[in-house]
mmCIF file of C-alpha atoms in Angstrom:
data_model
loop_
_atom_site.group_PDB
_atom_site.id
_atom_site.type_symbol
_atom_site.label_atom_id
_atom_site.label_comp_id
_atom_site.label_asym_id
_atom_site.label_seq_id
_atom_site.Cartn_x
_atom_site.Cartn_y
_atom_site.Cartn_z
ATOM 1 C CA MET A 100 -41.984 34.913 8.926
ATOM 2 C CA ASN A 101 -42.012 36.515 5.974
ATOM 3 C CA ASP A 102 -43.799 35.771 2.969
ATOM 4 C CA ASP A 103 -41.487 34.001 1.481
ATOM 5 C CA ALA A 104 -40.834 31.388 4.844
ATOM 6 C CA LEU A 105 -44.641 31.081 4.811
ATOM 7 C CA ALA A 106 -45.108 29.611 1.158
ATOM 8 C CA ALA A 107 -42.170 27.618 2.125
ATOM 9 C CA SER A 108 -43.724 26.666 5.320
ATOM 10 C CA LEU A 109 -46.884 25.566 3.426
ATOM 11 C CA ALA A 110 -45.092 23.637 0.527
ATOM 12 C CA ALA A 111 -43.357 21.650 3.425
ATOM 13 C CA HIS A 112 -46.261 20.644 4.850
ATOM 14 C CA LEU A 113 -47.790 19.735 1.588
ATOM 15 C CA ASP A 114 -45.046 17.629 1.066
ATOM 16 C CA ARG A 115 -46.301 15.547 3.627
ATOM 17 C CA LEU A 116 -49.908 14.882 2.574
ATOM 18 C CA THR A 117 -50.359 11.548 0.515
ATOM 19 C CA PHE A 118 -53.661 10.451 -1.472
ATOM 20 C CA VAL A 119 -54.436 7.829 -3.914
ATOM 21 C CA ASP A 120 -56.079 7.408 -6.827
ATOM 22 C CA ARG A 121 -58.329 10.360 -5.737
ATOM 23 C CA PRO A 122 -61.203 12.372 -8.602
ATOM 24 C CA THR A 123 -59.921 16.486 -9.070
ATOM 25 C CA GLY A 124 -63.320 17.447 -6.583
ATOM 26 C CA GLU A 125 -61.452 15.295 -3.423
ATOM 27 C CA VAL A 126 -57.683 16.158 -3.972
ATOM 28 C CA THR A 127 -58.754 19.703 -3.959
ATOM 29 C CA ALA A 128 -60.823 19.298 -0.918
ATOM 30 C CA LEU A 129 -57.415 17.385 0.603
ATOM 31 C CA LEU A 130 -55.399 20.434 -0.369
ATOM 32 C CA VAL A 131 -57.981 23.139 1.280
ATOM 33 C CA ASP A 132 -58.441 20.945 4.130
ATOM 34 C CA ALA A 133 -54.223 20.588 4.838
ATOM 35 C CA VAL A 134 -54.244 24.504 3.985
ATOM 36 C CA GLY A 135 -56.091 24.630 7.417
ATOM 37 C CA ALA A 136 -54.349 22.084 9.011
ATOM 38 C CA TRP A 137 -51.369 23.961 8.588
ATOM 39 C CA GLY A 138 -52.218 27.816 9.403
ATOM 40 C CA GLU A 139 -54.276 26.021 12.512
ATOM 41 C CA ALA A 140 -50.503 24.510 13.274
ATOM 42 C CA GLN A 141 -48.643 28.116 12.801
ATOM 43 C CA GLY A 142 -51.660 29.536 15.759
ATOM 44 C CA PHE A 143 -53.446 31.783 13.283
ATOM 45 C CA ARG A 144 -57.207 32.568 12.555
ATOM 46 C CA VAL A 145 -58.358 30.617 9.885
ATOM 47 C CA TYR A 146 -61.623 30.719 7.155
ATOM 48 C CA ARG A 147 -62.472 28.847 4.625
ATOM 49 C CA ARG A 148 -64.282 29.948 1.751
ATOM 50 C CA ALA A 149 -64.004 33.679 2.992
ATOM 51 C CA THR A 150 -65.126 36.523 1.423
ATOM 52 C CA SER A 151 -62.385 38.089 -0.523
ATOM 53 C CA VAL A 152 -61.789 42.492 -1.926
ATOM 54 C CA VAL A 153 -62.734 41.419 -5.528
ATOM 55 C CA PRO A 154 -66.089 41.984 -6.623
ATOM 56 C CA LEU A 155 -68.092 39.479 -9.015
ATOM 57 C CA PRO A 156 -69.074 39.913 -11.787
ATOM 58 C CA ALA A 157 -72.433 41.411 -13.345
ATOM 59 C CA PRO A 158 -75.100 40.687 -12.427
ATOM 60 C CA TYR A 159 -73.562 40.020 -9.215
ATOM 61 C CA GLN A 160 -71.596 42.726 -9.251
ATOM 62 C CA ASN A 161 -73.005 43.494 -5.214
ATOM 63 C CA ARG A 162 -71.558 40.233 -4.273
ATOM 64 C CA HIS A 163 -68.012 39.132 -3.735
ATOM 65 C CA SER A 164 -65.536 36.427 -4.750
ATOM 66 C CA VAL A 165 -63.918 34.257 -2.366
ATOM 67 C CA VAL A 166 -60.597 33.136 -1.339
ATOM 68 C CA ASP A 167 -60.215 29.392 -0.146
ATOM 69 C CA VAL A 168 -58.923 29.358 3.056
ATOM 70 C CA ALA A 169 -57.790 32.824 4.904
ATOM 71 C CA CYS A 170 -55.950 32.973 7.991
ATOM 72 C CA ALA A 171 -56.040 35.912 10.278
ATOM 73 C CA ARG A 172 -52.435 35.992 11.862
ATOM 74 C CA PRO A 173 -52.001 37.810 15.432
ATOM 75 C CA VAL A 174 -49.041 39.234 14.288
ATOM 76 C CA GLY A 175 -48.548 40.217 10.340
ATOM 77 C CA ARG A 176 -50.823 41.003 7.998
ATOM 78 C CA PRO A 177 -53.083 38.766 6.800
ATOM 79 C CA VAL A 178 -52.683 35.147 4.569
ATOM 80 C CA VAL A 179 -54.932 34.481 2.139
ATOM 81 C CA VAL A 180 -54.804 31.591 -0.033
ATOM 82 C CA GLU A 181 -56.010 29.351 -3.088
ATOM 83 C CA VAL A 182 -55.428 26.258 -4.126
ATOM 84 C CA ASP A 183 -56.262 25.051 -7.548
ATOM 85 C CA ARG A 184 -55.337 22.720 -10.657
ATOM 86 C CA THR A 185 -55.174 25.021 -13.780
ATOM 87 C CA ASP A 186 -53.457 27.989 -14.274
ATOM 88 C CA ARG A 187 -56.468 30.919 -13.793
ATOM 89 C CA ARG A 188 -56.304 33.814 -15.744
ATOM 90 C CA ARG A 189 -59.099 34.786 -12.000
ATOM 91 C CA THR A 190 -57.126 33.548 -9.828
ATOM 92 C CA VAL A 191 -54.505 35.721 -10.577
ATOM 93 C CA GLU A 192 -56.325 38.979 -10.812
ATOM 94 C CA LYS A 193 -57.539 37.342 -6.866
ATOM 95 C CA LEU A 194 -55.060 37.224 -5.427
ATOM 96 C CA LEU A 195 -53.723 40.503 -7.088
ATOM 97 C CA ALA A 196 -56.120 42.074 -5.360
ATOM 98 C CA GLU A 197 -55.614 40.836 -1.873
ATOM 99 C CA ALA A 198 -52.117 41.600 -1.905
ATOM 100 C CA ASP A 199 -52.837 45.174 -2.740
ATOM 101 C CA ALA A 200 -55.143 45.367 -0.195
ATOM 102 C CA GLY A 201 -52.163 43.928 2.095
ATOM 103 C CA ARG A 202 -52.508 40.465 2.180
ATOM 104 C CA VAL A 203 -49.898 37.960 1.381
ATOM 105 C CA ALA A 204 -50.802 35.712 -1.304
ATOM 106 C CA LEU A 205 -49.604 32.387 -1.460
ATOM 107 C CA TRP A 206 -51.157 29.862 -4.759
ATOM 108 C CA VAL A 207 -51.033 26.413 -4.040
ATOM 109 C CA ARG A 208 -51.152 24.891 -7.484
ATOM 110 C CA TRP A 209 -51.353 20.649 -7.949
ATOM 111 C CA GLY A 210 -51.192 18.635 -11.095
ATOM 112 C CA PRO A 211 -48.626 16.950 -12.677
ATOM 113 C CA GLY A 212 -46.157 20.242 -13.179
ATOM 114 C CA PRO A 213 -45.014 22.156 -14.952
ATOM 115 C CA PHE A 214 -46.471 25.502 -12.694
ATOM 116 C CA THR A 215 -46.095 28.539 -14.598
ATOM 117 C CA ALA A 216 -44.820 31.637 -11.376
ATOM 118 C CA PRO A 217 -46.967 33.852 -10.757
ATOM 119 C CA PRO A 218 -46.249 38.024 -11.104
ATOM 120 C CA PRO A 219 -44.867 38.747 -8.237
ATOM 121 C CA PRO A 220 -45.117 39.117 -5.126
ATOM 122 C CA ILE A 221 -47.910 36.299 -5.677
ATOM 123 C CA ARG A 222 -46.282 33.382 -3.386
ATOM 124 C CA LEU A 223 -46.284 29.702 -5.519
ATOM 125 C CA VAL A 224 -46.974 27.139 -3.410
ATOM 126 C CA THR A 225 -46.832 23.800 -5.912
ATOM 127 C CA CYS A 226 -47.696 20.738 -4.944
ATOM 128 C CA GLU A 227 -46.900 17.209 -7.251
ATOM 129 C CA VAL A 228 -49.533 15.384 -8.413
ATOM 130 C CA ALA A 229 -49.794 12.366 -11.027
ATOM 131 C CA VAL A 230 -52.835 11.424 -12.844
ATOM 132 C CA ARG A 231 -54.093 8.645 -14.614
ATOM 133 C CA ASN A 232 -57.293 7.488 -16.021
ATOM 134 C CA HIS A 233 -58.379 11.000 -14.125
ATOM 135 C CA ARG A 234 -57.423 9.686 -10.933
ATOM 136 C CA HIS A 235 -54.805 11.655 -8.879
ATOM 137 C CA SER A 236 -51.998 9.882 -6.859
ATOM 138 C CA ARG A 237 -49.387 11.308 -4.662
ATOM 139 C CA LEU A 238 -47.304 8.909 -2.599
ATOM 140 C CA PRO A 239 -44.399 9.167 -0.357
ATOM 141 C CA ALA A 240 -41.012 9.012 -1.388
ATOM 142 C CA ARG A 241 -39.224 5.939 -2.019
ATOM 143 C CA PRO A 242 -36.375 5.185 0.133
ATOM 144 C CA ALA A 243 -33.262 3.908 -2.368
ATOM 145 C CA PRO A 244 -33.078 0.078 -3.123
ATOM 146 C CA GLN A 245 -30.650 -1.825 -0.780
ATOM 147 C CA HIS A 246 -27.856 -2.995 -2.569
ATOM 148 C CA SER A 247 -25.147 -5.847 -1.705
ATOM 149 C CA ALA A 248 -21.714 -3.493 -1.299
ATOM 150 C CA PRO A 249 -22.060 -1.496 1.350
ATOM 151 C CA ALA A 250 -22.252 2.156 0.442
ATOM 152 C CA GLY A 251 -18.684 3.301 -0.408
ATOM 153 C CA ALA A 252 -17.549 0.279 -1.880
ATOM 154 C CA ALA A 253 -16.825 -0.574 -5.532
ATOM 155 C CA ALA A 254 -18.536 -3.516 -6.588
ATOM 156 C CA GLU A 255 -16.263 -6.674 -8.229
ATOM 157 C CA PRO A 256 -16.097 -7.134 -12.270
ATOM 158 C CA VAL A 257 -17.498 -10.163 -13.346
ATOM 159 C CA GLU A 258 -16.181 -11.588 -16.288
ATOM 160 C CA LEU A 259 -19.066 -12.159 -18.893
ATOM 161 C CA PRO A 260 -18.659 -15.419 -20.900
ATOM 162 C CA LEU A 261 -18.347 -14.925 -24.695
ATOM 163 C CA THR A 262 -20.719 -17.173 -27.057
ATOM 164 C CA ALA A 263 -20.307 -17.636 -30.103
ATOM 165 C CA ASP A 264 -23.409 -16.976 -32.568
#
């Protein structure tokens, strides 16, 4: 599966996710869990909070940052996924370093949008979420309403009475 197909597969998996009135931290945790479930469904070994190739800034430069989810695939390059609500420069730098180290870098951005595309080779996976009163919801798409006329049939015109004012 190529990088674009991986991103599309993850996007399709996340499209099925719904929730109502969740705080920010819970939404991020739900998305990280959903990414992990996606990886497992693909047959990947999934690691949450996996060590990144990026060292932390001083005074912790002897330690490394972490990625939200890392997936080892039986065939193909490993996949790393970061999940963010905001557009963070540090996340872009981390994912570029991961890509330079030979990994497929996916960035799940969530919120009301719009979402700015990251630089290649990072693949953006968006998850639109409504926000109201600092609570986040993602509801299933509602079907079109039923109408009395069958599909494709022209509606009968209705004559409205004229009124004199």
